[in-house]
Amino acid sequence: MKVGIIGLGLIGGSIAKAIREKHSDAVIVVYNRSADPLKKALKDGIANQVTMECDEEFKDCDFIFLCTPVQTNITFLDKLAPFLSEKTILTDVGSTKVNIHEAVDKIVPDACFIGGHPMAGKEKSSYDNSSAKLLSGAYYFLTPSDNASDEDTDRLKELIRSMGCTPKIVEPENHDFIVGAISHIPHLAAYTLVKLVKDEDSSEEIMRETCAGGFKDITRVASSDPTMWEEICMANKDNLISLLDKYIDDLEEVRDALVKGDNEGLHNFFADIKEYRKSIVG
Ligand code: NAD
């Protein structure tokens, strides 16, 4: 099996490490724009070949994973086009799917493309923070294009399962709405909560100094890479605008209950949500 990885950061590195762990004889070819992670991947025995150009090394891959930020992944499609063969399944790990499917249809319409998105990650970027364990136990969305046969999808599913993930097939539009609600809005909530504290803190910064576990848990992802999140939000802006409208309505409901002194309304709001939160398993 020959696997190409474009972008050796947190997710590209974790995929390469998970494949190496489960498929010791796989040939893993890696592109990265900077040399440092490539040197480390060679030294770690994760990569067999490395390159700072998207070139012939990617010929005859069974799988190619695009692992750069969501808009940047698109810029690699025409560079890879000459090296996609009959057996190559082209996939990505980007957090949005409609934009990459539209670009693939335009730039490499004959490619066997299956969008992908592992529901695992963290706020820290880069190869240094990657690990095979990061993906283990995670759901992994797949969005097969019309060019991908059931057999192609099964090949990718098998690889994903071998990394310890559970594949979940969805339409690209549905994917973007789902992750808008469970990932993108929570990031916006985290960024804006930190902003609230930053704006309201005293000159002695007592809030910053004393904030405890709850605040740190809920805002952990506000340490994520701004460029990555700028690209994700812009690629999913229509869903995010309508989900934000709904979220603002919910905040208004809480505010109204406070203004009216509606203890019962506030209690019922919390009780309802607590029950649903309990149903979300670890
Ligand atoms: P990262 O910053 O750790 O890695 C990004 C990689 O892309 C690096 O190798 C970097 O060199 C490369 N890159 C960035 N800009 C580039 C450019 N202009 N040209 C060439 N290479 C460039 O980020 P990551 O967390 O691994 O995210 C990669 C992808 O994974 C993104 O599409 C993201 O949406 C998706 N994703 C991230 C998470 C997460 O929690 N971090 C989870 C699931 C999916």
PDB file of C-alpha atoms in Angstrom, residues 1-20 26-59 61 63-68 76 80 126-128 130:
ATOM      1  CA  MET A   1       0.000   0.000   0.000  1.00  0.00           C
ATOM      2  CA  LYS A   2       1.317   3.432  -0.954  1.00  0.00           C
ATOM      3  CA  VAL A   3      -0.119   6.437   0.911  1.00  0.00           C
ATOM      4  CA  GLY A   4       0.496  10.118   0.188  1.00  0.00           C
ATOM      5  CA  ILE A   5       0.109  12.763   2.888  1.00  0.00           C
ATOM      6  CA  ILE A   6      -0.079  16.433   1.929  1.00  0.00           C
ATOM      7  CA  GLY A   7       0.664  18.570   5.001  1.00  0.00           C
ATOM      8  CA  LEU A   8       2.421  17.030   7.997  1.00  0.00           C
ATOM      9  CA  GLY A   9       0.746  18.899  10.849  1.00  0.00           C
ATOM     10  CA  LEU A  10      -1.369  17.642  13.751  1.00  0.00           C
ATOM     11  CA  ILE A  11      -3.853  15.636  11.667  1.00  0.00           C
ATOM     12  CA  GLY A  12      -1.540  14.667   8.767  1.00  0.00           C
ATOM     13  CA  GLY A  13       1.054  13.529  11.298  1.00  0.00           C
ATOM     14  CA  SER A  14      -1.523  11.569  13.319  1.00  0.00           C
ATOM     15  CA  ILE A  15      -2.818   9.811  10.187  1.00  0.00           C
ATOM     16  CA  ALA A  16       0.718   8.956   9.060  1.00  0.00           C
ATOM     17  CA  LYS A  17       1.570   7.612  12.531  1.00  0.00           C
ATOM     18  CA  ALA A  18      -1.671   5.573  12.766  1.00  0.00           C
ATOM     19  CA  ILE A  19      -1.045   4.041   9.337  1.00  0.00           C
ATOM     20  CA  ARG A  20       2.583   3.269  10.181  1.00  0.00           C
ATOM     21  CA  ALA A  26       3.059   0.697   3.877  1.00  0.00           C
ATOM     22  CA  VAL A  27       5.057   3.150   1.773  1.00  0.00           C
ATOM     23  CA  ILE A  28       4.255   6.618   3.135  1.00  0.00           C
ATOM     24  CA  VAL A  29       5.178   9.641   1.021  1.00  0.00           C
ATOM     25  CA  VAL A  30       4.880  13.048   2.650  1.00  0.00           C
ATOM     26  CA  TYR A  31       4.813  16.612   1.321  1.00  0.00           C
ATOM     27  CA  ASN A  32       5.292  19.535   3.687  1.00  0.00           C
ATOM     28  CA  ARG A  33       6.125  23.186   2.988  1.00  0.00           C
ATOM     29  CA  SER A  34       8.776  23.254   5.721  1.00  0.00           C
ATOM     30  CA  ALA A  35      11.608  20.778   6.197  1.00  0.00           C
ATOM     31  CA  ASP A  36      11.623  20.285   9.956  1.00  0.00           C
ATOM     32  CA  PRO A  37       8.587  17.933  10.302  1.00  0.00           C
ATOM     33  CA  LEU A  38       9.803  15.972   7.261  1.00  0.00           C
ATOM     34  CA  LYS A  39      13.187  15.331   8.872  1.00  0.00           C
ATOM     35  CA  LYS A  40      11.460  14.202  12.077  1.00  0.00           C
ATOM     36  CA  ALA A  41       9.058  11.874  10.193  1.00  0.00           C
ATOM     37  CA  LEU A  42      12.010  10.222   8.425  1.00  0.00           C
ATOM     38  CA  LYS A  43      13.903   9.881  11.683  1.00  0.00           C
ATOM     39  CA  ASP A  44      10.805   8.460  13.466  1.00  0.00           C
ATOM     40  CA  GLY A  45      10.422   5.859  10.707  1.00  0.00           C
ATOM     41  CA  ILE A  46       6.952   7.248   9.877  1.00  0.00           C
ATOM     42  CA  ALA A  47       7.716   8.463   6.336  1.00  0.00           C
ATOM     43  CA  ASN A  48       9.574   6.504   3.639  1.00  0.00           C
ATOM     44  CA  GLN A  49       9.898   9.443   1.241  1.00  0.00           C
ATOM     45  CA  VAL A  50       9.570  13.177   1.850  1.00  0.00           C
ATOM     46  CA  THR A  51       9.358  16.154  -0.457  1.00  0.00           C
ATOM     47  CA  MET A  52       8.831  19.913  -0.394  1.00  0.00           C
ATOM     48  CA  GLU A  53       7.305  19.811  -3.908  1.00  0.00           C
ATOM     49  CA  CYS A  54       4.059  18.126  -4.927  1.00  0.00           C
ATOM     50  CA  ASP A  55       5.723  15.969  -7.554  1.00  0.00           C
ATOM     51  CA  GLU A  56       6.223  12.495  -9.107  1.00  0.00           C
ATOM     52  CA  GLU A  57       6.662  10.959  -5.660  1.00  0.00           C
ATOM     53  CA  PHE A  58       2.846  10.919  -5.446  1.00  0.00           C
ATOM     54  CA  LYS A  59       2.488   8.733  -8.565  1.00  0.00           C
ATOM     55  CA  CYS A  61      -0.625   6.091  -4.561  1.00  0.00           C
ATOM     56  CA  PHE A  63      -4.616   6.840  -1.074  1.00  0.00           C
ATOM     57  CA  ILE A  64      -3.709  10.529  -0.935  1.00  0.00           C
ATOM     58  CA  PHE A  65      -4.768  12.510   2.164  1.00  0.00           C
ATOM     59  CA  LEU A  66      -4.986  16.316   1.883  1.00  0.00           C
ATOM     60  CA  CYS A  67      -4.180  17.559   5.394  1.00  0.00           C
ATOM     61  CA  THR A  68      -3.669  21.336   5.120  1.00  0.00           C
ATOM     62  CA  PHE A  76      -3.180  21.110  -4.254  1.00  0.00           C
ATOM     63  CA  LEU A  80      -1.759  16.393  -7.861  1.00  0.00           C
ATOM     64  CA  SER A 126       1.902  20.690  14.280  1.00  0.00           C
ATOM     65  CA  TYR A 127       3.604  17.309  13.771  1.00  0.00           C
ATOM     66  CA  ASP A 128       5.167  17.533  17.241  1.00  0.00           C
ATOM     67  CA  SER A 130       0.490  14.453  16.527  1.00  0.00           C
TER      68      SER A 130
END
